Short mmCIF file of C-alpha atoms in Angstrom, two decimals:
data_model
loop_
_atom_site.label_atom_id
_atom_site.label_comp_id
_atom_site.label_asym_id
_atom_site.label_seq_id
_atom_site.Cartn_x
_atom_site.Cartn_y
_atom_site.Cartn_z
CA MET A 1 32.98 -84.91 -23.28
CA GLY A 2 31.88 -81.62 -22.41
CA GLN A 3 28.67 -79.71 -23.51
CA ILE A 4 28.37 -76.25 -24.94
CA ILE A 5 25.72 -73.96 -24.62
CA LEU A 6 25.43 -70.46 -26.46
CA VAL A 7 23.80 -67.47 -25.23
CA THR A 8 23.36 -64.52 -27.49
CA GLY A 9 21.55 -61.23 -27.74
CA GLY A 10 22.16 -57.54 -27.96
CA VAL A 11 23.72 -55.24 -25.38
CA ARG A 12 21.43 -55.15 -22.19
CA SER A 13 19.34 -57.92 -23.31
CA GLY A 14 19.56 -59.68 -20.17
CA LYS A 15 21.99 -62.57 -21.89
CA SER A 16 24.41 -62.51 -19.12
CA ALA A 17 21.84 -62.48 -16.26
CA PHE A 18 20.03 -65.32 -18.06
CA ALA A 19 23.39 -67.25 -18.39
CA GLU A 20 24.24 -66.76 -14.60
CA ARG A 21 20.66 -68.04 -13.69
CA TYR A 22 21.30 -71.10 -16.19
CA ALA A 23 24.62 -71.95 -14.73
CA ALA A 24 23.40 -71.90 -11.05
CA HIS A 25 20.46 -74.23 -12.11
CA CYS A 26 22.97 -76.41 -14.01
CA ALA A 27 25.29 -76.61 -11.03
CA ALA A 28 22.74 -77.36 -8.64
CA GLN A 29 21.22 -80.04 -10.73
CA ARG A 30 24.68 -81.70 -10.97
CA GLU A 31 25.89 -80.91 -7.35
CA THR A 32 28.84 -79.04 -8.67
CA ARG A 33 30.61 -75.59 -8.61
CA VAL A 34 30.45 -72.95 -11.29
CA ALA A 35 33.61 -71.47 -12.72
CA TYR A 36 33.19 -67.93 -14.31
CA ILE A 37 35.67 -66.95 -16.96
CA ALA A 38 35.96 -63.37 -17.15
CA THR A 39 37.36 -61.82 -20.47
CA ALA A 40 36.97 -58.08 -19.89
CA GLN A 41 39.68 -55.76 -19.21
CA VAL A 42 38.87 -52.45 -17.62
CA TYR A 43 40.22 -49.28 -19.37
CA ASP A 44 37.72 -46.88 -18.06
CA GLU A 45 35.00 -46.04 -15.52
CA GLU A 46 32.11 -47.00 -17.58
CA MET A 47 33.71 -50.62 -18.21
CA GLN A 48 34.39 -50.72 -14.39
CA MET A 49 30.99 -50.19 -13.59
CA ARG A 50 29.92 -52.94 -16.20
CA VAL A 51 32.46 -55.28 -14.45
CA ASP A 52 31.32 -54.22 -11.08
CA LEU A 53 27.67 -55.19 -11.88
CA HIS A 54 28.80 -58.61 -13.14
CA GLN A 55 30.58 -59.20 -10.14
CA SER A 56 27.88 -58.08 -7.61
CA ARG A 57 25.36 -60.51 -9.14
CA ARG A 58 27.95 -63.55 -9.02
CA PRO A 59 27.68 -65.92 -5.83
CA ALA A 60 30.57 -65.87 -3.60
CA ASP A 61 31.36 -69.54 -4.03
CA TRP A 62 31.85 -69.29 -7.96
CA VAL A 63 35.39 -69.40 -8.94
CA THR A 64 36.59 -66.56 -11.14
CA TYR A 65 39.22 -66.88 -13.88
CA GLU A 66 40.22 -63.49 -15.15
CA SER A 67 41.42 -64.35 -18.48
CA PRO A 68 41.37 -61.94 -21.41
CA PHE A 69 43.65 -63.67 -23.67
CA ASP A 70 44.59 -67.39 -23.13
CA THR A 71 41.06 -68.28 -22.47
CA GLU A 72 41.38 -71.98 -23.69
CA HIS A 73 43.75 -72.39 -20.73
CA ALA A 74 41.34 -71.02 -18.32
CA ILE A 75 38.56 -73.55 -19.53
CA TYR A 76 40.94 -76.46 -19.17
CA ALA A 77 41.75 -75.22 -15.52
CA ALA A 78 38.09 -74.46 -14.62
CA GLY A 79 37.28 -77.94 -15.91
CA GLN A 80 39.28 -79.75 -13.57
CA SER A 81 37.28 -78.68 -10.55
CA CYS A 82 34.06 -77.37 -11.73
CA GLY A 83 31.28 -78.96 -13.60
CA VAL A 84 29.77 -75.69 -15.08
CA ILE A 85 31.88 -73.07 -16.89
CA LEU A 86 30.43 -69.52 -17.62
CA PHE A 87 32.33 -67.82 -20.20
CA ASP A 88 31.48 -64.24 -20.51
CA CYS A 89 32.06 -63.00 -23.17
CA ILE A 90 33.15 -64.27 -26.50
CA THR A 91 33.03 -60.77 -28.20
CA MET A 92 35.05 -59.24 -25.53
CA PHE A 93 37.75 -62.13 -26.15
CA LEU A 94 37.41 -61.51 -29.57
CA SER A 95 38.09 -57.89 -29.34
CA ASN A 96 41.03 -58.49 -27.06
CA ASP A 97 42.59 -60.96 -29.71
CA MET A 98 42.04 -58.66 -32.73
CA LEU A 99 43.59 -55.88 -31.01
CA GLN A 100 46.71 -57.44 -30.44
CA TYR A 101 47.55 -57.36 -34.21
CA PRO A 102 48.66 -54.49 -36.47
CA GLU A 103 46.03 -53.49 -39.02
CA GLU A 104 47.98 -54.60 -42.11
CA GLU A 105 47.86 -58.13 -40.51
CA GLN A 106 44.04 -57.89 -39.73
CA GLU A 107 43.36 -56.94 -43.43
CA ARG A 108 44.75 -59.95 -44.79
CA ASP A 109 42.50 -62.72 -45.97
CA SER A 110 44.16 -65.35 -43.59
CA PHE A 111 42.94 -63.43 -40.35
CA VAL A 112 39.34 -65.09 -40.83
CA LEU A 113 41.60 -68.37 -40.43
CA HIS A 114 43.06 -66.76 -37.50
CA VAL A 115 39.65 -66.10 -35.86
CA GLU A 116 38.51 -69.48 -36.65
CA GLU A 117 41.39 -71.16 -35.09
CA ARG A 118 41.32 -69.20 -31.78
CA ILE A 119 37.40 -69.93 -31.54
CA GLY A 120 38.13 -73.45 -32.41
CA ALA A 121 40.78 -73.59 -29.68
CA LEU A 122 37.85 -72.70 -27.28
CA ILE A 123 35.33 -75.10 -28.54
CA HIS A 124 38.07 -77.74 -28.42
CA ALA A 125 38.88 -76.93 -24.75
CA ALA A 126 35.02 -76.95 -23.81
CA GLU A 127 34.39 -80.18 -25.43
CA GLU A 128 37.60 -81.80 -23.68
CA VAL A 129 36.58 -80.92 -20.25
CA PRO A 130 34.00 -82.84 -18.10
CA ALA A 131 31.81 -79.84 -17.84
CA THR A 132 29.01 -77.76 -19.37
CA THR A 133 30.33 -74.71 -20.73
CA ILE A 134 27.99 -71.74 -21.21
CA PHE A 135 29.42 -69.16 -23.75
CA VAL A 136 28.02 -65.74 -23.73
CA THR A 137 28.28 -63.46 -26.81
CA ASN A 138 26.74 -60.21 -28.32
CA GLU A 139 24.67 -60.41 -31.55
CA VAL A 140 26.60 -57.37 -33.12
CA GLY A 141 25.35 -57.78 -36.67
CA SER A 142 21.83 -56.62 -36.12
CA GLY A 143 22.50 -52.95 -36.12
CA ILE A 144 23.99 -50.06 -37.93
CA VAL A 145 26.96 -51.03 -40.44
CA PRO A 146 30.06 -49.48 -38.59
CA GLU A 147 31.46 -46.44 -40.13
CA HIS A 148 35.27 -47.62 -39.72
CA ARG A 149 37.04 -50.71 -41.02
CA LEU A 150 38.06 -52.11 -37.82
CA GLY A 151 34.36 -51.85 -36.64
CA ARG A 152 33.00 -53.86 -39.89
CA LEU A 153 35.87 -56.31 -39.49
CA TYR A 154 34.85 -56.81 -35.68
CA ARG A 155 31.31 -57.28 -36.72
CA ASP A 156 31.95 -59.82 -39.45
CA MET A 157 34.54 -61.82 -37.27
CA ALA A 158 31.95 -61.85 -34.33
CA GLY A 159 29.34 -63.02 -36.60
CA LEU A 160 31.41 -65.91 -38.05
CA ALA A 161 32.65 -66.79 -34.48
CA ASN A 162 29.08 -67.01 -33.29
CA GLN A 163 28.18 -69.44 -36.02
CA GLN A 164 31.20 -71.62 -35.35
CA ILE A 165 30.18 -71.82 -31.61
CA ALA A 166 26.54 -72.45 -32.59
CA ARG A 167 27.38 -75.51 -34.76
CA SER A 168 29.11 -77.16 -31.84
CA ALA A 169 26.46 -76.04 -29.20
CA ILE A 170 23.71 -78.53 -28.05
CA GLU A 171 21.45 -75.41 -27.13
CA VAL A 172 21.52 -72.01 -28.37
CA TYR A 173 19.37 -69.18 -26.69
CA LEU A 174 18.72 -65.75 -27.97
CA VAL A 175 17.78 -63.29 -25.36
CA THR A 176 15.71 -60.37 -26.03
CA CYS A 177 14.02 -58.08 -23.61
CA GLY A 178 15.17 -60.49 -20.76
CA ILE A 179 13.42 -63.31 -22.53
CA PRO A 180 15.36 -66.35 -23.70
CA VAL A 181 14.38 -68.34 -26.31
CA ASN A 182 16.28 -71.61 -27.43
CA ILE A 183 16.57 -70.87 -31.22
CA LYS A 184 18.70 -74.12 -31.90
CA LYS A 185 15.24 -76.26 -30.90
CA ILE A 186 13.35 -74.07 -33.12
CA ALA A 187 15.59 -74.51 -35.90
CA GLU A 188 15.67 -78.37 -35.44
CA ALA A 189 11.85 -78.42 -35.47
CA ILE A 190 11.78 -76.95 -39.08
#
């Protein structure tokens, strides 16, 4: 049975760097390899720079799966040969998935169920493989209310997805200013 770790925080909070260190530490303890599931798609120079930064930090022996859409299949594949899976990131995956559907379908009440099913498939895959899966996500609901409908829908779906993963996670870290705090541990103590 696989274990799930969730790492969340704002943009440039240090969450990916922390998740990378955490994955390397877990892999060293278990004497296993790390699989990195990348969900980003490059559409412009700025995104290419972000991808390049992530790639430059990644050790050469990590196995990379470029998987912006069928990511649960990448989790299953990675879990066959690697004991640690780093999934970066849920919010990029969610964006990729949501934008496949026309606006009228996104506006239906059933779209929440669609997102729950997609996130549920990721959770199920992570629980089925004999690995620790570290999901990285953005905490997008802590800022300004988006001006446009799609931005508000995305914010809401990301918040629901994060809650869904957090319920299945054995640890949930909030990273702020590069400092990780295990918020699930704090919540359990209350």
